[in-house]
């Protein structure tokens, strides 16, 4: 007899589901079901599965069979929804198997959704955007707090907050994160920018292989520039300052100029300063505003 490992459900599930957790995982009887009787779980957070990894798993299954049973629940006459084990299901299909071992759970909709979300989010190879979307569903659909969600998936509360903020990214940037063109650090660096600027900088990060630190520097400069453009009524009260001789600042100045296509200059004074952007005609200004996601009223 094989029992479902408690770890696969996450300690925090008791806080979300109470006694339901025991009821949904108590069955230890292994059955065999045809693949045609199984269907993917509707709460599956994983949007893509690596074809190469699935092929490797399929080869292993051809040699050794499915070593760990899938966790499923009955949803209609002769039809079962997968709660845990969709990768094994897909690999078994590739391997040409007709049936697989399963454990049938009596989980209701709420319990099944929480179980599949937690089981997938505990995997190290889940994309940050998939984690973010899974957490959002866990919080919105079950009304749990960030603290409860953090306990359920074994992460810190700050990590949960950072993941949820990824929903603020522009859709094209989310697609790049999902595809692996940028990573979590890059994505977080882009969050202070408006949508159009997020997309422009994300594309540059991908094309030029910029580091997270470089992305953070460019973002900081663009935020300053955007603030100066928006606040046209603020008078310049700072006196003249000498240009920075810091090599990092010089490099940043050039990077910003390359990104926006206009000449730039830093003027530093004390702990603050200015970022000056020069344009020779209003078409250049209009182009810059569009890159920053700013439009005239």
Coordinates of C-alpha atoms in Angstrom, one line a residue:
X1 CA 0.0 0.0 0.0
X2 CA 1.2 3.4 -0.9
X3 CA 0.2 6.6 1.0
X4 CA 0.3 10.1 -0.4
X5 CA 3.2 12.0 1.1
X6 CA 2.0 14.7 3.4
X7 CA 4.7 17.0 2.0
X8 CA 3.1 17.0 -1.4
X9 CA 0.0 18.7 0.1
X10 CA 2.0 21.4 2.0
X11 CA 1.6 22.0 5.7
X12 CA -0.4 25.1 5.1
X13 CA -3.3 23.3 3.5
X14 CA -4.7 22.4 6.9
X15 CA -5.0 26.1 7.6
X16 CA -6.9 26.6 4.3
X17 CA -9.0 23.5 4.3
X18 CA -9.2 22.3 7.9
X19 CA -10.4 18.7 8.3
X20 CA -11.0 18.3 4.5
X21 CA -7.3 17.7 4.0
X22 CA -7.5 14.4 5.9
X23 CA -10.6 13.3 4.0
X24 CA -9.1 14.0 0.6
X25 CA -5.9 12.2 1.2
X26 CA -6.9 9.2 3.3
X27 CA -7.4 6.7 0.5
X28 CA -4.3 4.4 -0.1
X29 CA -5.8 2.0 -2.6
X30 CA -4.0 2.0 -5.9
X31 CA -6.2 1.5 -9.0
X32 CA -5.3 1.5 -12.7
X33 CA -7.2 3.7 -15.1
X34 CA -7.0 4.0 -18.9
X35 CA -5.4 7.3 -20.1
X36 CA -8.6 8.0 -22.0
X37 CA -10.5 8.3 -18.7
X38 CA -8.2 11.1 -17.4
X39 CA -8.3 14.8 -18.1
X40 CA -6.1 17.7 -17.1
X41 CA -7.0 19.6 -13.9
X42 CA -8.7 23.0 -14.5
X43 CA -6.6 24.6 -11.8
X44 CA -3.3 23.6 -13.3
X45 CA -1.0 26.6 -13.0
X46 CA 1.7 25.3 -15.3
X47 CA 1.2 26.9 -18.8
X48 CA 4.0 25.2 -20.6
X49 CA 5.9 21.9 -20.1
X50 CA 9.4 21.5 -21.6
X51 CA 9.2 19.1 -24.5
X52 CA 12.7 17.7 -23.9
X53 CA 12.0 17.0 -20.2
X54 CA 8.7 15.3 -21.1
X55 CA 10.5 13.1 -23.6
X56 CA 13.1 12.1 -21.0
X57 CA 10.4 11.2 -18.6
X58 CA 8.6 9.2 -21.3
X59 CA 11.8 7.2 -21.9
X60 CA 12.1 6.5 -18.2
X61 CA 8.5 5.4 -18.1
X62 CA 9.0 3.0 -21.1
X63 CA 11.8 1.3 -19.1
X64 CA 10.4 1.4 -15.6
X65 CA 6.7 2.3 -15.8
X66 CA 5.0 5.0 -13.8
X67 CA 6.6 4.6 -10.4
X68 CA 4.4 7.0 -8.5
X69 CA 0.6 6.9 -8.9
X70 CA -1.3 10.0 -10.1
X71 CA -3.8 11.6 -7.7
X72 CA -7.2 12.0 -9.4
X73 CA -10.9 12.6 -8.5
X74 CA -14.1 11.5 -10.1
X75 CA -15.8 14.4 -12.0
X76 CA -18.3 12.5 -14.2
X77 CA -19.3 8.9 -15.0
X78 CA -16.0 7.2 -16.1
X79 CA -14.1 10.6 -16.1
X80 CA -11.4 11.6 -13.7
X81 CA -9.6 14.9 -13.2
X82 CA -5.9 15.0 -12.4
X83 CA -5.0 16.7 -9.2
X84 CA -1.3 15.8 -9.1
X85 CA 0.7 14.1 -11.8
X86 CA -0.1 15.8 -15.1
X87 CA 3.6 15.5 -16.3
X88 CA 3.5 11.8 -15.7
X89 CA 0.2 11.6 -17.6
X90 CA 1.6 13.4 -20.6
X91 CA 4.8 11.4 -20.6
X92 CA 2.9 8.1 -20.3
X93 CA 0.9 9.2 -23.3
X94 CA 4.1 9.9 -25.3
X95 CA 5.5 6.5 -24.1
X96 CA 2.4 4.8 -25.6
X97 CA 1.0 3.4 -22.3
X98 CA -2.7 2.5 -22.2
X99 CA -3.3 2.9 -18.5
X100 CA -1.5 4.3 -15.4
X101 CA -1.7 3.7 -11.6
X102 CA -3.9 6.2 -9.7
X103 CA -5.1 7.1 -6.3
X104 CA -8.7 8.3 -6.3
X105 CA -9.5 11.2 -4.0
X106 CA -12.8 12.4 -2.7
X107 CA -11.7 16.0 -2.9
X108 CA -14.3 18.6 -3.6
X109 CA -13.7 21.6 -5.9
X110 CA -12.1 23.8 -3.2
X111 CA -9.8 21.1 -1.9
X112 CA -8.8 19.8 -5.3
X113 CA -7.9 23.4 -6.5
X114 CA -5.8 24.1 -3.4
X115 CA -4.0 20.7 -3.7
X116 CA -3.1 21.1 -7.4
X117 CA -2.0 24.7 -6.9
X118 CA 0.2 23.9 -3.9
X119 CA 1.6 20.7 -5.4
X120 CA 2.7 22.6 -8.5
X121 CA 4.0 25.7 -6.8
X122 CA 6.3 23.7 -4.6
X123 CA 8.2 22.5 -7.7
X124 CA 11.4 24.4 -8.3
X125 CA 11.0 24.5 -12.1
X126 CA 7.7 26.4 -12.0
X127 CA 8.0 29.8 -13.8
X128 CA 7.7 32.9 -11.5
X129 CA 4.7 34.1 -13.6
X130 CA 3.0 30.8 -13.2
X131 CA 3.6 31.0 -9.5
X132 CA 2.2 34.5 -9.4
X133 CA -1.0 33.5 -11.2
X134 CA -1.4 30.4 -9.1
X135 CA -1.0 32.4 -5.9
X136 CA -3.5 35.0 -7.1
X137 CA -6.1 32.2 -7.7
X138 CA -5.4 30.7 -4.3
X139 CA -5.9 34.1 -2.6
X140 CA -8.9 35.2 -4.7
X141 CA -10.8 32.0 -4.9
X142 CA -10.4 30.8 -1.3
X143 CA -10.2 34.2 0.4
X144 CA -7.0 33.3 2.2
X145 CA -4.4 35.9 3.4
X146 CA -0.9 36.4 2.1
X147 CA 0.3 34.7 5.3
X148 CA -1.8 31.6 4.8
X149 CA -0.8 31.4 1.2
X150 CA 2.9 31.7 2.2
X151 CA 2.5 28.8 4.7
X152 CA 0.7 26.7 2.2
X153 CA 3.4 26.8 -0.4
X154 CA 6.4 27.0 2.0
X155 CA 7.5 30.5 1.0
X156 CA 8.1 33.7 3.0
X157 CA 5.4 36.4 3.0
X158 CA 7.7 38.9 1.3
X159 CA 8.4 36.3 -1.5
X160 CA 4.6 36.0 -2.0
X161 CA 4.2 39.7 -2.2
X162 CA 7.0 40.0 -4.8
X163 CA 5.5 37.2 -6.9
X164 CA 2.0 38.8 -6.8
X165 CA 3.5 42.1 -8.1
X166 CA 4.4 40.4 -11.4
X167 CA 0.7 40.8 -12.4
X168 CA 1.5 44.6 -12.8
X169 CA 3.9 43.9 -15.7
X170 CA 2.8 44.7 -19.2
X171 CA 1.4 41.7 -21.1
X172 CA 4.3 41.5 -23.6
X173 CA 6.7 41.5 -20.6
X174 CA 4.8 38.8 -18.9
X175 CA 5.1 36.7 -22.1
X176 CA 8.9 37.3 -22.1
X177 CA 9.1 36.2 -18.5
X178 CA 7.1 33.1 -19.2
X179 CA 9.3 32.3 -22.2
X180 CA 12.5 32.7 -20.1
X181 CA 13.7 35.7 -22.1
X182 CA 14.1 37.7 -18.9
X183 CA 14.2 36.4 -15.3
X184 CA 12.5 37.3 -12.0
X185 CA 15.1 39.9 -11.1
X186 CA 14.8 41.7 -14.4
X187 CA 11.0 41.6 -14.1
X188 CA 11.0 43.2 -10.6
X189 CA 13.4 45.9 -11.9
X190 CA 10.9 46.9 -14.6
X191 CA 7.9 47.3 -12.2
X192 CA 8.3 51.1 -11.5
X193 CA 8.1 51.9 -15.3
X194 CA 4.9 52.5 -17.3
X195 CA 3.9 49.7 -19.7
X196 CA 5.5 51.0 -22.9
X197 CA 8.8 51.6 -21.2
X198 CA 8.7 48.1 -19.5
X199 CA 8.4 46.5 -23.0
X200 CA 11.2 48.6 -24.5
X201 CA 13.6 47.9 -21.7
X202 CA 12.7 44.2 -21.5
X203 CA 13.4 43.8 -25.2
X204 CA 16.8 45.5 -24.7
X205 CA 17.6 43.2 -21.7
X206 CA 16.8 40.2 -23.8
X207 CA 18.7 41.4 -26.9
X208 CA 21.8 42.6 -25.1
X209 CA 21.9 40.3 -22.1
X210 CA 21.8 43.1 -19.5
X211 CA 22.3 42.1 -15.9
X212 CA 19.7 42.8 -13.2
X213 CA 21.9 45.6 -11.8
X214 CA 22.1 47.3 -15.2
X215 CA 18.3 47.0 -15.6
X216 CA 17.8 48.6 -12.2
X217 CA 20.1 51.5 -13.0
X218 CA 18.4 52.2 -16.3
X219 CA 14.9 52.0 -14.6
X220 CA 16.0 54.4 -11.9
X221 CA 17.1 56.9 -14.5
X222 CA 14.0 56.5 -16.6
X223 CA 11.8 57.0 -13.5
X224 CA 13.6 60.3 -12.8
X225 CA 13.3 61.4 -16.4
X226 CA 9.6 60.6 -16.5
X227 CA 8.9 62.5 -13.3
X228 CA 10.6 65.6 -14.7
X229 CA 8.6 65.4 -17.9
X230 CA 5.3 65.0 -16.0
X231 CA 5.9 67.8 -13.5
X232 CA 6.3 70.8 -15.8
X233 CA 5.3 73.3 -13.2
X234 CA 8.2 72.5 -10.8
X235 CA 10.9 75.2 -11.0
X236 CA 14.5 74.3 -11.1
X237 CA 15.8 75.5 -7.7
X238 CA 19.1 73.7 -7.8
X239 CA 22.2 75.6 -8.7
X240 CA 24.8 74.6 -11.2
X241 CA 26.6 71.3 -10.6
X242 CA 29.6 69.7 -12.1
X243 CA 29.1 66.5 -14.2
X244 CA 29.9 63.3 -12.4
X245 CA 33.2 61.7 -13.1
X246 CA 32.0 58.3 -11.8
X247 CA 32.6 55.7 -14.6
X248 CA 29.4 53.9 -13.7
X249 CA 27.4 57.1 -14.0
X250 CA 29.0 57.9 -17.3
X251 CA 28.2 54.4 -18.6
X252 CA 24.6 54.8 -17.3
X253 CA 24.3 58.1 -19.1
X254 CA 25.3 56.5 -22.4
X255 CA 23.0 53.5 -21.8
X256 CA 20.0 55.9 -21.3
X257 CA 20.9 57.9 -24.4
X258 CA 21.1 54.7 -26.4
X259 CA 17.7 53.5 -25.0
X260 CA 15.8 56.7 -25.7
X261 CA 17.7 57.9 -28.7
X262 CA 18.4 61.4 -27.3
X263 CA 21.4 63.1 -25.7
X264 CA 21.4 62.9 -21.9
X265 CA 23.4 64.5 -19.1
X266 CA 23.5 64.1 -15.4
X267 CA 23.8 67.1 -13.1
X268 CA 24.6 66.1 -9.5
X269 CA 24.3 68.1 -6.4
X270 CA 24.6 66.7 -2.9
X271 CA 22.5 63.5 -2.7
X272 CA 20.3 64.5 -5.6
X273 CA 20.5 66.0 -9.0
X274 CA 19.0 66.1 -12.5
X275 CA 18.9 64.0 -15.6
X276 CA 18.7 66.3 -18.6
X277 CA 17.4 65.1 -21.9
X278 CA 18.1 67.3 -25.0
X279 CA 15.9 67.3 -28.1
X280 CA 16.2 69.4 -31.2
X281 CA 12.6 69.2 -32.4
X282 CA 9.2 68.3 -30.9
X283 CA 9.0 65.1 -32.9
X284 CA 11.9 63.8 -30.8
X285 CA 10.1 64.8 -27.6
X286 CA 6.9 63.1 -28.8
X287 CA 8.8 59.9 -29.5
X288 CA 10.3 60.0 -26.1
X289 CA 7.0 60.5 -24.4
X290 CA 5.5 57.5 -26.2
X291 CA 8.4 55.3 -25.1
X292 CA 7.7 56.4 -21.5
X293 CA 4.0 55.7 -21.9
X294 CA 3.1 59.4 -21.5
X295 CA 0.5 61.1 -23.7
X296 CA -0.5 64.7 -23.9
X297 CA -3.9 65.5 -22.3

